[in-house]
Amino acid sequence: MKVFPNLKSTTDKKNILKILTDIQSGVNSSQRNISFKLGISAGLANSYIKRCVSKGWVKIRSVPKKRYIYYLTPKGFIEKSKLTAEYLSSSFSLYRNMRNECNQILSNCKKKGIKKIYLYGQSELAEVLILTAKELNINFGGIYISATNKKEFFGLEICNYLPVKKIDKIILCDMKNSFKSLDFLKRNLDKEKIIIPKILNI
């Protein structure tokens, strides 16, 4: 039996898991605090909470000043455990796929003798690429990250501008705004210099 059969997106599943985990902690589990911690609107948080209540995972209790607090039911504890296991399983699978693709990308660059490789965007993908590069004895030229005061990212120098003339290849690592970042790269570099990992699905 699938966990959360009515939840179609990974985002929904993650948010539900965060809500159940937050409620289980028992620390200020109000709708307002839940929406703040998840970074979503109060209305969307309310929608998730109602779904949890309708499934019998969460119960509501009234407290003074017309406020409500939430707590997990025994059924809620079971569902949270199932969703946690599902999330960890999918995360490990994603990580394995990411590692394999990073290894393939960098191995191909090494075979072709490409030296000046840069990364674009801060993400888990960039972290995995940096770790994989160390295993293959590959040194990146740097990583482009916009709007940051940091000098390094996982030991790699951060470029606050795109060093166009130095780049032989640049690997797109932005997982949040992939299309926007790709458009920026295409406007500033030859398409042949841009590597787009398949895991980004663009």
CSV table of C-alpha atoms in Angstrom, one decimal:
chain,number,residue,atom,x,y,z
A,1,MET,CA,0.0,0.0,0.0
A,2,LYS,CA,1.4,3.4,-1.0
A,3,VAL,CA,1.9,6.0,1.6
A,4,PHE,CA,-0.2,9.1,1.0
A,5,PRO,CA,-1.9,7.9,-2.2
A,6,ASN,CA,-3.6,11.2,-2.7
A,7,LEU,CA,-0.4,13.2,-2.6
A,8,LYS,CA,0.8,13.5,-6.1
A,9,SER,CA,3.9,15.6,-5.7
A,10,THR,CA,7.2,15.1,-3.8
A,11,THR,CA,6.7,18.6,-2.4
A,12,ASP,CA,3.4,17.5,-0.8
A,13,LYS,CA,5.0,14.5,0.7
A,14,LYS,CA,7.9,16.5,2.1
A,15,ASN,CA,5.6,19.1,3.6
A,16,ILE,CA,3.3,16.6,5.2
A,17,LEU,CA,6.4,14.8,6.7
A,18,LYS,CA,7.7,18.1,8.1
A,19,ILE,CA,4.3,18.9,9.6
A,20,LEU,CA,4.0,15.5,11.3
A,21,THR,CA,7.5,15.8,12.5
A,22,ASP,CA,6.9,19.3,13.9
A,23,ILE,CA,3.7,18.3,15.6
A,24,GLN,CA,5.4,15.3,17.1
A,25,SER,CA,8.0,17.5,18.6
A,26,GLY,CA,5.3,19.3,20.5
A,27,VAL,CA,7.1,22.7,20.3
A,28,ASN,CA,4.7,25.5,19.4
A,29,SER,CA,2.8,23.4,16.9
A,30,SER,CA,0.3,26.1,15.9
A,31,GLN,CA,-0.7,26.7,12.3
A,32,ARG,CA,1.2,30.0,12.2
A,33,ASN,CA,4.4,28.4,13.4
A,34,ILE,CA,4.0,25.5,11.0
A,35,SER,CA,3.5,27.8,8.0
A,36,PHE,CA,6.6,29.9,9.1
A,37,LYS,CA,8.8,26.8,9.5
A,38,LEU,CA,7.8,25.4,6.2
A,39,GLY,CA,8.0,28.7,4.4
A,40,ILE,CA,4.5,28.5,3.0
A,41,SER,CA,1.3,30.5,3.4
A,42,ALA,CA,-1.0,30.0,6.3
A,43,GLY,CA,-3.7,29.0,3.9
A,44,LEU,CA,-1.6,26.2,2.4
A,45,ALA,CA,-0.5,25.1,5.8
A,46,ASN,CA,-4.1,24.9,6.9
A,47,SER,CA,-4.9,22.8,3.8
A,48,TYR,CA,-2.2,20.3,4.7
A,49,ILE,CA,-3.3,20.2,8.4
A,50,LYS,CA,-6.9,19.6,7.4
A,51,ARG,CA,-5.8,16.7,5.2
A,52,CYS,CA,-3.9,15.2,8.1
A,53,VAL,CA,-6.9,15.6,10.3
A,54,SER,CA,-9.2,14.0,7.8
A,55,LYS,CA,-6.9,11.0,7.5
A,56,GLY,CA,-6.9,10.6,11.3
A,57,TRP,CA,-3.2,11.4,11.7
A,58,VAL,CA,-3.6,14.6,13.6
A,59,LYS,CA,-6.1,15.8,16.3
A,60,ILE,CA,-6.8,19.4,17.2
A,61,ARG,CA,-7.1,20.8,20.7
A,62,SER,CA,-8.4,24.2,21.7
A,63,VAL,CA,-6.3,26.4,24.0
A,64,PRO,CA,-7.0,29.9,25.4
A,65,LYS,CA,-7.1,33.0,23.2
A,66,LYS,CA,-8.9,31.2,20.4
A,67,ARG,CA,-5.9,29.3,19.4
A,68,TYR,CA,-5.4,25.6,18.5
A,69,ILE,CA,-2.6,23.2,18.9
A,70,TYR,CA,-2.2,19.9,17.2
A,71,TYR,CA,-0.9,16.5,18.2
A,72,LEU,CA,-0.3,13.2,16.5
A,73,THR,CA,-2.6,10.2,16.9
A,74,PRO,CA,-1.3,6.6,17.1
A,75,LYS,CA,-2.2,6.4,13.4
A,76,GLY,CA,-0.3,9.5,12.8
A,77,PHE,CA,2.9,8.1,14.3
A,78,ILE,CA,2.6,5.0,12.1
A,79,GLU,CA,2.1,7.1,8.9
A,80,LYS,CA,5.0,9.4,9.8
A,81,SER,CA,7.3,6.4,10.2
A,82,LYS,CA,6.2,5.0,6.8
A,83,LEU,CA,6.7,8.4,5.1
A,84,THR,CA,10.1,8.8,6.7
A,85,ALA,CA,11.2,5.4,5.4
A,86,GLU,CA,9.8,6.3,1.9
A,87,TYR,CA,11.6,9.6,1.9
A,88,LEU,CA,14.9,8.2,3.0
A,89,SER,CA,14.6,5.4,0.3
A,90,SER,CA,13.9,7.9,-2.4
A,91,SER,CA,16.7,10.2,-1.2
A,92,PHE,CA,19.3,7.4,-1.3
A,93,SER,CA,18.1,6.5,-4.8
A,94,LEU,CA,18.4,10.1,-5.9
A,95,TYR,CA,21.9,10.3,-4.4
A,96,ARG,CA,23.1,7.2,-6.1
A,97,ASN,CA,21.8,8.4,-9.5
A,98,MET,CA,23.4,11.8,-8.9
A,99,ARG,CA,26.8,10.2,-8.0
A,100,ASN,CA,26.7,8.0,-11.1
A,101,GLU,CA,25.9,10.9,-13.4
A,102,CYS,CA,28.5,13.1,-11.8
A,103,ASN,CA,31.1,10.4,-12.2
A,104,GLN,CA,30.1,9.9,-15.9
A,105,ILE,CA,30.3,13.7,-16.6
A,106,LEU,CA,33.6,14.2,-15.0
A,107,SER,CA,35.2,11.0,-16.4
A,108,ASN,CA,34.2,12.1,-19.9
A,109,CYS,CA,35.8,15.5,-19.3
A,110,LYS,CA,39.0,13.9,-18.0
A,111,LYS,CA,39.2,11.6,-21.0
A,112,LYS,CA,38.9,14.5,-23.4
A,113,GLY,CA,41.5,16.4,-21.5
A,114,ILE,CA,39.2,19.3,-20.5
A,115,LYS,CA,40.9,21.2,-17.7
A,116,LYS,CA,39.0,24.5,-17.1
A,117,ILE,CA,35.7,23.2,-15.7
A,118,TYR,CA,33.4,25.5,-13.6
A,119,LEU,CA,30.2,24.9,-11.7
A,120,TYR,CA,27.1,27.1,-11.9
A,121,GLY,CA,24.8,27.3,-8.9
A,122,GLN,CA,24.8,26.2,-5.2
A,123,SER,CA,23.0,22.9,-4.6
A,124,GLU,CA,23.3,19.3,-3.5
A,125,LEU,CA,24.4,18.5,-7.1
A,126,ALA,CA,27.3,20.9,-6.8
A,127,GLU,CA,28.3,19.2,-3.5
A,128,VAL,CA,28.3,15.8,-5.1
A,129,LEU,CA,30.3,17.0,-8.1
A,130,ILE,CA,32.9,18.5,-5.8
A,131,LEU,CA,33.2,15.2,-3.9
A,132,THR,CA,33.4,13.2,-7.1
A,133,ALA,CA,36.0,15.5,-8.6
A,134,LYS,CA,38.3,14.9,-5.6
A,135,GLU,CA,38.0,11.1,-6.1
A,136,LEU,CA,39.0,11.6,-9.8
A,137,ASN,CA,41.7,14.1,-9.0
A,138,ILE,CA,40.0,16.8,-11.0
A,139,ASN,CA,40.3,20.4,-10.0
A,140,PHE,CA,37.5,22.8,-10.8
A,141,GLY,CA,38.3,26.4,-11.7
A,142,GLY,CA,35.6,27.7,-9.4
A,143,ILE,CA,31.8,27.9,-8.8
A,144,TYR,CA,29.6,30.8,-9.8
A,145,ILE,CA,27.1,31.7,-7.0
A,146,SER,CA,25.1,34.9,-7.2
A,147,ALA,CA,24.3,37.2,-4.3
A,148,THR,CA,26.7,35.8,-1.7
A,149,ASN,CA,29.5,37.2,0.5
A,150,LYS,CA,31.1,33.8,1.0
A,151,LYS,CA,34.5,33.2,-0.6
A,152,GLU,CA,34.3,29.4,-0.8
A,153,PHE,CA,31.8,26.6,-1.2
A,154,PHE,CA,33.0,23.2,0.0
A,155,GLY,CA,36.6,24.4,-0.4
A,156,LEU,CA,36.0,25.7,-4.0
A,157,GLU,CA,36.5,29.3,-4.8
A,158,ILE,CA,33.3,31.2,-5.4
A,159,CYS,CA,33.2,33.5,-8.5
A,160,ASN,CA,30.9,36.5,-8.2
A,161,TYR,CA,31.1,37.0,-12.0
A,162,LEU,CA,31.1,34.6,-14.9
A,163,PRO,CA,34.8,34.1,-16.0
A,164,VAL,CA,33.7,33.6,-19.7
A,165,LYS,CA,37.2,33.6,-21.2
A,166,LYS,CA,38.5,31.0,-18.7
A,167,ILE,CA,35.7,28.4,-19.1
A,168,ASP,CA,36.2,25.3,-21.2
A,169,LYS,CA,33.1,23.7,-19.7
A,170,ILE,CA,30.6,24.8,-17.1
A,171,ILE,CA,28.2,22.3,-15.4
A,172,LEU,CA,24.8,23.6,-14.5
A,173,CYS,CA,24.1,22.8,-10.9
A,174,ASP,CA,21.2,25.1,-10.0
A,175,MET,CA,18.3,22.8,-9.0
A,176,LYS,CA,15.8,25.5,-8.0
A,177,ASN,CA,15.9,27.8,-11.0
A,178,SER,CA,17.4,25.6,-13.6
A,179,PHE,CA,15.6,27.1,-16.6
A,180,LYS,CA,16.4,30.7,-15.6
A,181,SER,CA,20.1,29.8,-15.0
A,182,LEU,CA,20.3,27.9,-18.3
A,183,ASP,CA,19.0,30.9,-20.1
A,184,PHE,CA,21.6,33.1,-18.5
A,185,LEU,CA,24.4,30.7,-19.5
A,186,LYS,CA,23.2,30.5,-23.1
A,187,ARG,CA,23.2,34.2,-23.4
A,188,ASN,CA,26.8,34.4,-22.1
A,189,LEU,CA,28.5,31.3,-23.4
A,190,ASP,CA,28.6,29.0,-26.4
A,191,LYS,CA,26.1,26.1,-26.0
A,192,GLU,CA,28.9,23.6,-26.5
A,193,LYS,CA,30.5,24.8,-23.3
A,194,ILE,CA,27.4,24.1,-21.1
A,195,ILE,CA,26.9,20.7,-19.5
A,196,ILE,CA,23.3,20.0,-18.4
A,197,PRO,CA,23.0,17.0,-16.1
A,198,LYS,CA,20.1,14.7,-16.9
A,199,ILE,CA,19.0,14.7,-13.3
A,200,LEU,CA,17.8,18.3,-13.7
A,201,ASN,CA,15.2,17.1,-16.2
A,202,ILE,CA,15.4,20.1,-18.5
